[in-house]
Amino acid sequence: MTSRKLDTLWFLVVLVCVTALPATAQSFMVQCPTSTITHPVAANNDSEPAYAGPTYSGTTGYPAAPARVNGAIKCQQISGGDGFATMGDGTQTYMFSFGPLSGLANIANGLPGTEPPSVFNTVYAGPALLPGDPATTVDGGGTFSYNGAVGLAPETYTDASGNPVTAINGHVDPRPIEDVGVMNGNIPAPLMAIDEDDEFFLTLTNVGMIMRPDLFEQHTVHFHGYPNASAFYDGVPDASVAINIGGSFTYYYLAPDAGTYFWHCHITPPEHLQMGMVGQLYVRPRQNRVPVNGSLYAALQQQQLDPRTACNSATDILCSNPLPIPSNTVPRAATGKYAYNDGDGSTYYDVEYPLQIHGFDPSFHFVGMTFNPEQFTDMKDKYFLLNGRSYPDTVTPGPLETQTTDGANHFAQPLPSIINIPAGKKALLRISDLDVTEYQTLASLGIPMNVIAINAKLLRDQAGNNLNYNTNSITLAGGESIDVILDATDTTKYPSGSVFYLYTPNLDHLSNDAENFGGLMTEVRIN
């Protein structure tokens, strides 16, 4: 009995020592394979082939050489930490937040930071990265074009024959990661965009919260409403994993049904969502890859042979892409894209804009920066934001910078929310809401909103009838998304140079706290 107790004691001591290692030594890594079982040829994984049928339809696993390859490989690296954002009234608000560690140049230009392996696995060759890059470099008068993984470094090892080999295998240098990731939180969190059938590798690196060194906060990534097949990568710590400070973890996703989703940290969600750990993700449909003048209806019929996307309208009331009425079908347009696999061109658009609605409680954020207990029961949003900005910052082009306690400028609010529609064209608004305390309403003055999908589900019944509708306002609760098309094809009604407004009719949401400006409003410009 004594021996057994001693064995148990030594096991606990060893376990505690092993568990403590991430706190004493950084273990940052990234992962972006150039090929996988379902994407075996590295040279083909940077582009999206036209969908020609299921990759595999059997029951015994994927073959060594799949007959068809769909989609590509995409990768992204993000940091979990903290930062500041500037509100429309000039107030600096402290955030728990995610920041970009790949796709830096694209994110600074309001684009998704999701990259193919050929870009992600590029080693940075410029001068040393500085806190605030790319804002620091741009402010200095230079240019910044790097979109690879921050800190990625070649590693030399000995192969089976004893020869030295230098390769990119996920090894990273923690110094540039800390320089770029610390105090570099974004609101919204870095934008992600993938295509159906993509394999998506997302690395989260926890750089710690510099303003709150007393907090040993873990972070996760949860894709809200996203049909993820594996609970291990779902980001709910009870059923998966959480990432400690000084550690990295790579999530894996196989891109499912097209639509607008969003993602957030699932550690104490009411706190981390309120503090700013929310971002947007959208999945582009297979239909975008149909050849010009090809039959959209036939392409959707082909998808019904794929077990992963088949839609039996007689038995599956939740199927996401029922066939339309055949008489409504049109060929693939020469330009533009589609929001969903509609089969009839009803979700066609020319330009797209992601709009993340969010709200801040300034008192909660101020207390979050101190060592006082946060008042969850009194939480109430008083700053209302579109893509992290309130009016008039919503119509400011380019990224907004905030100087933080490290003395450097950071692109804390990189995503503009002004809507520019080319004359005679259509715009897709991908609207999502991750408020903690409020419902949000957006109204469009002058241009009706055609609602085509709610919560990433195309509005269509199982008989093929379109249920999309026109309205002048939409209302979302926290945790909902909606896809809206603004149709400006009638140039007599919407001539070039026209300006319309997208705003909330909730007048108390048109202000920043006690100020008489700010809130949920932006401009729709026809140009």
Short mmCIF file of C-alpha atoms in Angstrom, two decimals:
data_model
loop_
_atom_site.label_atom_id
_atom_site.label_comp_id
_atom_site.label_asym_id
_atom_site.label_seq_id
_atom_site.Cartn_x
_atom_site.Cartn_y
_atom_site.Cartn_z
CA MET A 1 0.00 0.00 0.00
CA THR A 2 2.84 2.42 0.87
CA SER A 3 4.65 1.68 -2.39
CA ARG A 4 1.47 2.27 -4.34
CA LYS A 5 0.94 5.64 -2.59
CA LEU A 6 4.53 6.69 -3.36
CA ASP A 7 4.11 5.71 -7.00
CA THR A 8 0.96 7.84 -7.17
CA LEU A 9 2.73 10.79 -5.52
CA TRP A 10 5.66 10.67 -7.97
CA PHE A 11 3.22 10.42 -10.89
CA LEU A 12 1.46 13.60 -9.71
CA VAL A 13 4.79 15.42 -9.29
CA VAL A 14 5.86 14.49 -12.83
CA LEU A 15 2.43 15.46 -14.20
CA VAL A 16 2.61 18.90 -12.55
CA CYS A 17 6.11 19.47 -13.95
CA VAL A 18 5.08 18.48 -17.47
CA THR A 19 1.93 20.59 -17.28
CA ALA A 20 3.95 23.62 -16.19
CA LEU A 21 6.31 23.46 -19.17
CA PRO A 22 4.25 25.69 -21.51
CA ALA A 23 4.31 28.44 -18.89
CA THR A 24 8.11 28.41 -18.73
CA ALA A 25 9.00 27.80 -22.37
CA GLN A 26 7.22 28.97 -25.47
CA SER A 27 6.04 26.23 -27.81
CA PHE A 28 4.90 28.18 -30.84
CA MET A 29 4.38 26.20 -34.06
CA VAL A 30 2.37 26.62 -37.26
CA GLN A 31 1.00 24.06 -39.66
CA CYS A 32 0.23 24.45 -43.36
CA PRO A 33 0.83 21.26 -45.35
CA THR A 34 1.36 21.58 -49.08
CA SER A 35 -0.47 18.29 -49.69
CA THR A 36 -2.87 15.93 -47.87
CA ILE A 37 -4.71 12.69 -48.56
CA THR A 38 -7.55 14.50 -50.34
CA HIS A 39 -5.22 17.06 -51.98
CA PRO A 40 -2.23 14.87 -52.90
CA VAL A 41 -0.57 17.03 -55.57
CA ALA A 42 1.09 20.07 -53.99
CA ALA A 43 1.24 21.99 -57.27
CA ASN A 44 -2.57 21.92 -57.57
CA ASN A 45 -3.47 23.17 -54.09
CA ASP A 46 -3.23 26.91 -54.65
CA SER A 47 -6.26 27.16 -56.97
CA GLU A 48 -9.88 26.06 -57.00
CA PRO A 49 -10.78 23.49 -59.70
CA ALA A 50 -14.32 23.29 -61.06
CA TYR A 51 -16.44 20.82 -59.09
CA ALA A 52 -16.84 17.61 -61.11
CA GLY A 53 -18.21 15.18 -58.53
CA PRO A 54 -17.49 13.82 -55.05
CA THR A 55 -13.89 13.24 -54.07
CA TYR A 56 -14.93 9.93 -52.57
CA SER A 57 -18.29 8.24 -52.14
CA GLY A 58 -17.36 4.94 -50.50
CA THR A 59 -17.37 3.84 -46.86
CA THR A 60 -13.84 2.56 -46.26
CA GLY A 61 -11.83 5.78 -46.20
CA TYR A 62 -10.14 7.88 -48.84
CA PRO A 63 -8.16 6.11 -51.57
CA ALA A 64 -4.45 6.80 -51.98
CA ALA A 65 -5.16 8.61 -55.27
CA PRO A 66 -8.67 10.12 -55.28
CA ALA A 67 -10.36 10.16 -58.68
CA ARG A 68 -11.43 13.79 -58.23
CA VAL A 69 -9.87 16.61 -56.22
CA ASN A 70 -12.09 19.50 -55.14
CA GLY A 71 -11.15 22.71 -53.41
CA ALA A 72 -7.66 23.55 -52.21
CA ILE A 73 -5.62 24.01 -49.02
CA LYS A 74 -5.89 27.29 -47.09
CA CYS A 75 -4.05 28.41 -43.96
CA GLN A 76 -4.10 31.25 -41.45
CA GLN A 77 -2.33 32.14 -38.20
CA ILE A 78 -3.84 34.36 -35.50
CA SER A 79 -2.79 35.58 -32.06
CA GLY A 80 -4.83 35.58 -28.89
CA GLY A 81 -4.07 38.49 -26.58
CA ASP A 82 -5.20 42.06 -25.95
CA GLY A 83 -5.11 45.54 -27.46
CA PHE A 84 -6.91 48.86 -27.79
CA ALA A 85 -9.40 50.32 -30.29
CA THR A 86 -10.44 53.95 -30.76
CA MET A 87 -14.14 54.73 -30.64
CA GLY A 88 -15.86 57.43 -32.70
CA ASP A 89 -15.67 59.91 -29.83
CA GLY A 90 -11.91 59.39 -29.45
CA THR A 91 -12.13 57.12 -26.43
CA GLN A 92 -9.61 54.30 -26.38
CA THR A 93 -11.26 51.03 -25.39
CA TYR A 94 -9.30 48.10 -23.98
CA MET A 95 -10.00 44.71 -25.54
CA PHE A 96 -9.33 41.03 -25.12
CA SER A 97 -8.79 40.30 -28.79
CA PHE A 98 -7.44 38.24 -31.64
CA GLY A 99 -4.86 39.67 -34.02
CA PRO A 100 -3.29 38.63 -37.34
CA LEU A 101 -0.09 36.61 -37.55
CA SER A 102 -0.43 35.87 -41.27
CA GLY A 103 -1.89 37.74 -44.21
CA LEU A 104 -0.80 41.01 -42.56
CA ALA A 105 -0.76 43.07 -45.76
CA ASN A 106 -4.14 41.76 -46.92
CA ILE A 107 -5.79 42.34 -43.55
CA ALA A 108 -4.42 45.89 -43.44
CA ASN A 109 -6.18 46.40 -46.78
CA GLY A 110 -9.53 45.09 -45.51
CA LEU A 111 -9.18 41.63 -47.07
CA PRO A 112 -9.30 38.13 -45.55
CA GLY A 113 -6.01 36.86 -44.17
CA THR A 114 -6.56 33.32 -45.44
CA GLU A 115 -3.72 32.19 -47.72
CA PRO A 116 -2.73 29.16 -49.85
CA PRO A 117 0.40 27.21 -48.81
CA SER A 118 2.56 28.92 -51.44
CA VAL A 119 1.94 32.26 -49.69
CA PHE A 120 1.59 31.12 -46.07
CA ASN A 121 4.84 29.13 -46.14
CA THR A 122 6.89 32.09 -47.36
CA VAL A 123 9.73 33.09 -45.01
CA TYR A 124 9.89 36.83 -44.28
CA ALA A 125 12.98 38.32 -45.92
CA GLY A 126 12.67 42.01 -45.02
CA PRO A 127 14.04 44.01 -42.11
CA ALA A 128 13.16 42.89 -38.60
CA LEU A 129 9.43 43.02 -37.89
CA LEU A 130 8.56 45.71 -35.37
CA PRO A 131 5.66 46.10 -32.92
CA GLY A 132 2.74 47.42 -34.92
CA ASP A 133 3.84 46.10 -38.31
CA PRO A 134 2.55 46.68 -40.93
CA ALA A 135 1.30 49.97 -39.43
CA THR A 136 4.79 50.88 -38.28
CA THR A 137 6.31 50.31 -41.72
CA VAL A 138 3.53 52.12 -43.57
CA ASP A 139 3.74 55.10 -41.21
CA GLY A 140 7.44 55.25 -41.93
CA GLY A 141 6.73 55.83 -45.59
CA GLY A 142 7.52 52.33 -46.83
CA THR A 143 5.40 49.52 -48.17
CA PHE A 144 4.49 46.22 -46.58
CA SER A 145 3.49 43.26 -48.74
CA TYR A 146 4.24 40.23 -46.57
CA ASN A 147 1.32 37.77 -46.21
CA GLY A 148 3.18 34.69 -44.96
CA ALA A 149 3.22 33.29 -41.43
CA VAL A 150 4.98 35.59 -38.98
CA GLY A 151 8.00 33.92 -37.41
CA LEU A 152 8.17 31.06 -39.88
CA ALA A 153 11.78 29.85 -40.05
CA PRO A 154 13.53 27.06 -41.98
CA GLU A 155 14.86 24.25 -39.82
CA THR A 156 17.88 22.07 -40.59
CA TYR A 157 17.77 18.41 -39.59
CA THR A 158 19.40 15.13 -40.60
CA ASP A 159 17.47 12.78 -42.88
CA ALA A 160 17.48 8.98 -42.76
CA SER A 161 20.66 8.88 -44.83
CA GLY A 162 22.50 11.23 -42.50
CA ASN A 163 22.38 14.19 -44.85
CA PRO A 164 21.52 17.70 -43.60
CA VAL A 165 18.18 18.95 -44.93
CA THR A 166 16.74 22.44 -44.58
CA ALA A 167 12.97 22.65 -44.84
CA ILE A 168 9.86 24.52 -43.73
CA ASN A 169 8.22 22.22 -41.18
CA GLY A 170 6.26 24.53 -38.91
CA HIS A 171 9.17 25.78 -36.79
CA VAL A 172 8.82 29.45 -35.84
CA ASP A 173 10.94 32.06 -34.12
CA PRO A 174 8.97 33.37 -31.10
CA ARG A 175 10.60 36.83 -31.18
CA PRO A 176 8.77 38.21 -34.25
CA ILE A 177 5.56 36.54 -33.09
CA GLU A 178 5.75 38.41 -29.80
CA ASP A 179 6.81 41.65 -31.51
CA VAL A 180 3.86 41.57 -33.90
CA GLY A 181 1.27 39.74 -31.79
CA VAL A 182 1.52 41.57 -28.45
CA MET A 183 -1.02 44.41 -28.04
CA ASN A 184 -2.08 43.84 -31.67
CA GLY A 185 -5.71 42.86 -31.13
CA ASN A 186 -8.20 43.60 -33.91
CA ILE A 187 -11.90 44.37 -33.83
CA PRO A 188 -13.38 42.55 -35.62
CA ALA A 189 -10.97 39.65 -35.27
CA PRO A 190 -9.06 38.73 -38.47
CA LEU A 191 -11.37 38.04 -41.40
CA MET A 192 -11.38 34.49 -42.79
CA ALA A 193 -12.68 33.30 -46.17
CA ILE A 194 -12.55 29.81 -47.64
CA ASP A 195 -14.18 27.91 -50.49
CA GLU A 196 -16.32 24.80 -50.27
CA ASP A 197 -14.17 21.63 -50.25
CA ASP A 198 -11.12 23.51 -48.96
CA GLU A 199 -9.06 22.04 -46.16
CA PHE A 200 -8.46 24.89 -43.73
CA PHE A 201 -5.60 24.88 -41.21
CA LEU A 202 -5.96 27.65 -38.60
CA THR A 203 -3.19 28.14 -36.03
CA LEU A 204 -4.00 30.01 -32.81
CA THR A 205 -0.98 31.32 -30.88
CA ASN A 206 -1.63 32.61 -27.37
CA VAL A 207 0.76 35.55 -26.78
CA GLY A 208 -0.71 36.54 -23.41
CA MET A 209 -2.44 39.67 -22.12
CA ILE A 210 0.18 42.30 -21.39
CA MET A 211 -2.19 44.72 -19.67
CA ARG A 212 -3.42 41.96 -17.36
CA PRO A 213 -0.34 39.95 -16.33
CA ASP A 214 -2.37 38.50 -13.48
CA LEU A 215 -4.58 36.65 -15.96
CA PHE A 216 -3.39 33.31 -17.29
CA GLU A 217 -6.17 33.31 -19.86
CA GLN A 218 -6.55 30.41 -22.22
CA HIS A 219 -8.16 30.97 -25.62
CA THR A 220 -9.92 28.86 -28.22
CA VAL A 221 -11.54 29.31 -31.63
CA HIS A 222 -15.20 28.32 -31.96
CA PHE A 223 -16.84 28.51 -35.40
CA HIS A 224 -20.36 29.53 -34.41
CA GLY A 225 -23.10 27.66 -36.28
CA TYR A 226 -20.53 26.00 -38.52
CA PRO A 227 -21.21 22.30 -39.26
CA ASN A 228 -17.84 21.09 -38.01
CA ALA A 229 -17.57 17.31 -38.06
CA SER A 230 -15.11 16.99 -35.17
CA ALA A 231 -15.78 18.15 -31.61
CA PHE A 232 -12.00 18.12 -31.05
CA TYR A 233 -11.69 21.24 -33.24
CA ASP A 234 -14.89 22.91 -32.09
CA GLY A 235 -13.22 25.19 -29.55
CA VAL A 236 -15.59 24.40 -26.66
CA PRO A 237 -13.00 23.59 -23.99
CA ASP A 238 -15.19 21.00 -22.25
CA ALA A 239 -15.11 18.81 -25.37
CA SER A 240 -11.89 19.90 -27.07
CA VAL A 241 -8.76 21.78 -26.00
CA ALA A 242 -7.80 25.25 -24.83
CA ILE A 243 -4.52 26.98 -25.65
CA ASN A 244 -2.29 28.23 -22.83
CA ILE A 245 -0.11 31.32 -22.94
CA GLY A 246 3.08 30.53 -24.86
CA GLY A 247 1.48 27.74 -26.87
CA SER A 248 0.02 27.19 -30.33
CA PHE A 249 -2.65 24.86 -31.65
CA THR A 250 -3.71 24.21 -35.24
CA TYR A 251 -7.41 23.68 -35.91
CA TYR A 252 -8.47 21.67 -38.95
CA TYR A 253 -11.67 22.20 -40.90
CA LEU A 254 -13.11 20.76 -44.08
CA ALA A 255 -15.12 23.61 -45.59
CA PRO A 256 -18.82 22.64 -45.54
CA ASP A 257 -21.92 24.41 -46.86
CA ALA A 258 -21.49 27.91 -48.26
CA GLY A 259 -22.66 30.83 -46.18
CA THR A 260 -21.82 33.55 -43.69
CA TYR A 261 -20.62 32.37 -40.30
CA PHE A 262 -18.59 33.89 -37.48
CA TRP A 263 -16.14 32.79 -34.86
CA HIS A 264 -15.22 33.67 -31.32
CA CYS A 265 -13.33 32.56 -28.24
CA HIS A 266 -15.26 30.04 -26.14
CA ILE A 267 -13.44 30.64 -22.85
CA THR A 268 -15.93 32.40 -20.52
CA PRO A 269 -17.89 33.51 -23.63
CA PRO A 270 -19.91 36.40 -22.10
CA GLU A 271 -16.66 38.08 -21.02
CA HIS A 272 -14.46 37.33 -24.04
CA LEU A 273 -17.22 38.15 -26.55
CA GLN A 274 -18.01 41.43 -24.81
CA MET A 275 -14.32 42.29 -24.69
CA GLY A 276 -13.95 41.86 -28.48
CA MET A 277 -12.91 38.30 -29.34
CA VAL A 278 -15.31 38.01 -32.28
CA GLY A 279 -14.71 37.78 -36.03
CA GLN A 280 -16.33 36.81 -39.30
CA LEU A 281 -15.88 33.81 -41.57
CA TYR A 282 -17.55 33.10 -44.87
CA VAL A 283 -17.55 30.08 -47.15
CA ARG A 284 -17.81 30.64 -50.91
CA PRO A 285 -19.91 28.13 -52.90
CA ARG A 286 -18.87 25.55 -55.49
CA GLN A 287 -21.12 27.39 -57.91
CA ASN A 288 -18.48 30.13 -58.32
CA ARG A 289 -16.32 27.55 -60.09
CA VAL A 290 -18.88 26.62 -62.76
CA PRO A 291 -17.44 27.52 -66.20
CA VAL A 292 -18.87 30.63 -67.90
CA ASN A 293 -22.17 29.84 -69.67
CA GLY A 294 -22.30 26.47 -67.91
CA SER A 295 -25.64 25.31 -66.49
CA LEU A 296 -26.04 26.29 -62.85
CA TYR A 297 -28.92 23.83 -62.52
CA ALA A 298 -26.86 20.92 -63.88
CA ALA A 299 -24.01 21.85 -61.53
CA LEU A 300 -26.34 21.70 -58.53
CA GLN A 301 -27.78 18.40 -59.77
CA GLN A 302 -24.24 17.03 -59.77
CA GLN A 303 -23.88 17.95 -56.11
CA GLN A 304 -26.85 15.74 -55.26
CA LEU A 305 -24.62 12.74 -56.04
CA ASP A 306 -22.18 13.78 -53.33
CA PRO A 307 -23.09 12.20 -49.96
CA ARG A 308 -21.70 15.24 -48.15
CA THR A 309 -23.98 17.74 -49.91
CA ALA A 310 -26.87 15.64 -51.22
CA CYS A 311 -30.27 17.18 -50.61
CA ASN A 312 -33.21 14.79 -50.61
CA SER A 313 -36.17 17.17 -50.47
CA ALA A 314 -38.52 14.33 -49.53
CA THR A 315 -36.71 13.38 -46.32
CA ASP A 316 -34.25 16.13 -45.40
CA ILE A 317 -36.07 19.28 -44.28
CA LEU A 318 -32.78 20.90 -43.28
CA CYS A 319 -30.91 20.45 -46.54
CA SER A 320 -29.11 23.62 -47.47
CA ASN A 321 -29.27 23.60 -51.26
CA PRO A 322 -32.56 22.23 -52.67
CA LEU A 323 -32.88 22.33 -56.43
CA PRO A 324 -34.76 25.35 -57.81
CA ILE A 325 -37.69 25.16 -60.20
CA PRO A 326 -36.00 24.28 -63.54
CA SER A 327 -37.74 27.04 -65.49
CA ASN A 328 -35.92 29.64 -63.36
CA THR A 329 -32.42 28.52 -64.25
CA VAL A 330 -29.82 30.69 -66.01
CA PRO A 331 -26.27 30.02 -67.25
CA ARG A 332 -23.15 30.98 -65.32
CA ALA A 333 -22.50 34.70 -65.76
CA ALA A 334 -19.25 35.89 -67.31
CA THR A 335 -18.46 38.10 -64.31
CA GLY A 336 -19.50 38.33 -60.68
CA LYS A 337 -20.02 35.62 -58.07
CA TYR A 338 -22.73 33.77 -56.18
CA ALA A 339 -23.36 33.67 -52.45
CA TYR A 340 -24.85 30.14 -52.44
CA ASN A 341 -25.29 27.07 -54.61
CA ASP A 342 -28.65 28.32 -55.83
CA GLY A 343 -28.85 26.61 -59.25
CA ASP A 344 -30.75 29.56 -60.72
CA GLY A 345 -28.45 32.58 -60.27
CA SER A 346 -30.71 34.19 -57.65
CA THR A 347 -27.76 34.92 -55.29
CA TYR A 348 -25.62 36.64 -57.94
CA TYR A 349 -23.61 39.70 -56.86
CA ASP A 350 -20.78 41.90 -58.16
CA VAL A 351 -19.11 43.11 -54.95
CA GLU A 352 -19.31 41.88 -51.37
CA TYR A 353 -18.89 43.48 -47.96
CA PRO A 354 -18.67 41.71 -44.59
CA LEU A 355 -20.37 43.68 -41.80
CA GLN A 356 -19.79 42.56 -38.22
CA ILE A 357 -22.20 44.16 -35.73
CA HIS A 358 -20.89 44.39 -32.20
CA GLY A 359 -21.43 46.38 -29.04
CA PHE A 360 -19.18 47.53 -26.19
CA ASP A 361 -19.95 48.33 -22.59
CA PRO A 362 -17.25 50.95 -21.81
CA SER A 363 -17.52 50.42 -18.05
CA PHE A 364 -17.04 46.67 -18.41
CA HIS A 365 -14.00 47.25 -20.61
CA PHE A 366 -12.49 49.77 -18.20
CA VAL A 367 -12.89 47.38 -15.29
CA GLY A 368 -11.49 44.60 -17.51
CA MET A 369 -8.26 46.59 -17.76
CA THR A 370 -7.97 46.84 -13.97
CA PHE A 371 -7.82 44.28 -11.21
CA ASN A 372 -11.44 44.74 -10.13
CA PRO A 373 -14.22 42.17 -10.55
CA GLU A 374 -16.33 42.70 -13.67
CA GLN A 375 -20.03 43.39 -13.25
CA PHE A 376 -21.65 40.82 -15.52
CA THR A 377 -25.19 41.48 -14.34
CA ASP A 378 -24.90 45.22 -15.08
CA MET A 379 -23.37 44.73 -18.53
CA LYS A 380 -25.05 46.99 -21.10
CA ASP A 381 -23.66 48.07 -24.47
CA LYS A 382 -23.29 51.79 -25.09
CA TYR A 383 -20.93 51.77 -28.09
CA PHE A 384 -22.42 50.21 -31.22
CA LEU A 385 -20.07 49.20 -33.99
CA LEU A 386 -19.99 48.12 -37.63
CA ASN A 387 -16.70 46.31 -38.29
CA GLY A 388 -15.34 47.76 -35.06
CA ARG A 389 -16.25 51.36 -35.98
CA SER A 390 -19.05 53.77 -35.20
CA TYR A 391 -20.15 56.68 -37.39
CA PRO A 392 -18.37 58.73 -38.75
CA ASP A 393 -15.41 56.32 -38.58
CA THR A 394 -17.51 53.80 -40.51
CA VAL A 395 -17.01 55.83 -43.71
CA THR A 396 -13.29 56.40 -43.19
CA PRO A 397 -11.43 54.44 -45.89
CA GLY A 398 -8.52 52.23 -44.98
CA PRO A 399 -7.50 50.85 -41.59
CA LEU A 400 -7.84 52.81 -38.35
CA GLU A 401 -4.76 52.96 -36.14
CA THR A 402 -4.50 53.15 -32.37
CA GLN A 403 -1.33 53.87 -30.42
CA THR A 404 -1.14 51.49 -27.49
CA THR A 405 0.95 51.24 -24.34
CA ASP A 406 3.92 49.85 -26.29
CA GLY A 407 4.24 53.23 -28.03
CA ALA A 408 3.55 51.76 -31.48
CA ASN A 409 0.60 52.28 -33.80
CA HIS A 410 -1.48 49.18 -34.48
CA PHE A 411 -4.10 48.56 -37.16
CA ALA A 412 -6.69 47.81 -34.49
CA GLN A 413 -9.69 48.39 -36.81
CA PRO A 414 -8.56 47.32 -40.29
CA LEU A 415 -11.94 46.58 -41.87
CA PRO A 416 -13.86 49.55 -43.37
CA SER A 417 -17.65 49.45 -43.43
CA ILE A 418 -18.43 51.88 -46.25
CA ILE A 419 -20.41 50.23 -49.08
CA ASN A 420 -19.28 51.10 -52.62
CA ILE A 421 -21.50 49.71 -55.39
CA PRO A 422 -20.49 50.16 -59.05
CA ALA A 423 -23.31 51.81 -61.00
CA GLY A 424 -25.68 49.21 -62.41
CA LYS A 425 -24.36 46.41 -60.16
CA LYS A 426 -25.32 44.39 -57.07
CA ALA A 427 -23.66 44.23 -53.66
CA LEU A 428 -23.77 41.33 -51.19
CA LEU A 429 -23.75 42.32 -47.52
CA ARG A 430 -22.61 39.51 -45.22
CA ILE A 431 -24.05 40.73 -41.91
CA SER A 432 -23.39 38.97 -38.61
CA ASP A 433 -24.08 39.92 -35.01
CA LEU A 434 -22.26 38.74 -31.90
CA ASP A 435 -23.65 41.18 -29.37
CA VAL A 436 -23.87 40.00 -25.80
CA THR A 437 -26.66 42.25 -24.50
CA GLU A 438 -28.65 43.76 -27.41
CA TYR A 439 -30.71 43.03 -30.48
CA GLN A 440 -29.63 45.08 -33.49
CA THR A 441 -31.66 46.48 -36.38
CA LEU A 442 -30.28 47.86 -39.66
CA ALA A 443 -32.43 49.79 -42.13
CA SER A 444 -31.67 50.74 -45.71
CA LEU A 445 -32.94 54.07 -46.99
CA GLY A 446 -33.62 54.09 -50.73
CA ILE A 447 -32.29 50.67 -51.80
CA PRO A 448 -34.43 47.69 -50.67
CA MET A 449 -32.62 44.84 -48.99
CA ASN A 450 -33.19 41.49 -50.68
CA VAL A 451 -32.74 38.88 -47.93
CA ILE A 452 -31.45 35.67 -49.50
CA ALA A 453 -30.25 33.65 -46.49
CA ILE A 454 -30.50 33.58 -42.72
CA ASN A 455 -27.98 31.82 -40.47
CA ALA A 456 -26.08 30.46 -43.50
CA LYS A 457 -29.21 28.78 -44.93
CA LEU A 458 -30.56 29.71 -48.34
CA LEU A 459 -34.17 30.87 -48.17
CA ARG A 460 -35.82 28.23 -50.33
CA ASP A 461 -38.43 25.57 -49.62
CA GLN A 462 -38.02 21.90 -50.51
CA ALA A 463 -40.17 22.29 -53.63
CA GLY A 464 -37.63 24.70 -55.09
CA ASN A 465 -39.53 27.94 -54.50
CA ASN A 466 -37.40 30.96 -53.57
CA LEU A 467 -38.42 32.47 -50.25
CA ASN A 468 -36.13 35.48 -50.50
CA TYR A 469 -37.87 38.77 -49.80
CA ASN A 470 -37.40 42.51 -50.00
CA THR A 471 -37.46 44.65 -46.87
CA ASN A 472 -36.17 47.99 -45.66
CA SER A 473 -34.88 46.64 -42.32
CA ILE A 474 -33.52 43.49 -40.73
CA THR A 475 -33.15 42.58 -37.04
CA LEU A 476 -30.57 40.19 -35.61
CA ALA A 477 -29.93 38.77 -32.17
CA GLY A 478 -26.47 37.94 -30.92
CA GLY A 479 -25.34 34.76 -32.67
CA GLU A 480 -27.20 35.30 -35.96
CA SER A 481 -26.15 36.09 -39.51
CA ILE A 482 -28.03 37.28 -42.57
CA ASP A 483 -27.11 37.68 -46.23
CA VAL A 484 -28.58 40.69 -48.04
CA ILE A 485 -28.25 41.86 -51.65
CA LEU A 486 -28.53 45.56 -52.52
CA ASP A 487 -29.68 45.79 -56.14
CA ALA A 488 -28.55 49.00 -57.85
CA THR A 489 -28.97 47.75 -61.42
CA ASP A 490 -31.63 50.40 -62.18
CA THR A 491 -29.38 53.36 -62.99
CA THR A 492 -32.35 55.75 -63.23
CA LYS A 493 -33.18 55.14 -59.58
CA TYR A 494 -29.59 54.73 -58.46
CA PRO A 495 -27.39 56.94 -60.67
CA SER A 496 -23.66 57.20 -60.20
CA GLY A 497 -22.82 59.64 -57.41
CA SER A 498 -25.87 58.76 -55.30
CA VAL A 499 -25.41 58.28 -51.56
CA PHE A 500 -27.78 56.23 -49.40
CA TYR A 501 -27.63 55.27 -45.73
CA LEU A 502 -27.53 52.02 -43.87
CA TYR A 503 -28.36 52.77 -40.26
CA THR A 504 -30.23 51.61 -37.19
CA PRO A 505 -33.67 53.05 -36.45
CA ASN A 506 -33.01 52.33 -32.75
CA LEU A 507 -32.08 55.90 -31.96
CA ASP A 508 -30.25 55.05 -28.74
CA HIS A 509 -27.95 52.87 -30.88
CA LEU A 510 -27.01 55.88 -33.01
CA SER A 511 -24.72 57.32 -30.37
CA ASN A 512 -21.55 56.63 -28.44
CA ASP A 513 -22.60 56.45 -24.81
CA ALA A 514 -23.86 59.98 -23.95
CA GLU A 515 -22.59 61.60 -27.16
CA ASN A 516 -24.95 62.68 -29.94
CA PHE A 517 -23.01 60.99 -32.73
CA GLY A 518 -21.61 57.56 -33.53
CA GLY A 519 -23.39 54.25 -33.50
CA LEU A 520 -24.62 51.95 -36.26
CA MET A 521 -24.60 53.99 -39.45
CA THR A 522 -22.65 53.91 -42.69
CA GLU A 523 -23.03 55.10 -46.27
CA VAL A 524 -23.91 53.22 -49.46
CA ARG A 525 -22.29 55.00 -52.39
CA ILE A 526 -23.04 54.38 -56.06
CA ASN A 527 -19.92 55.09 -58.08
#
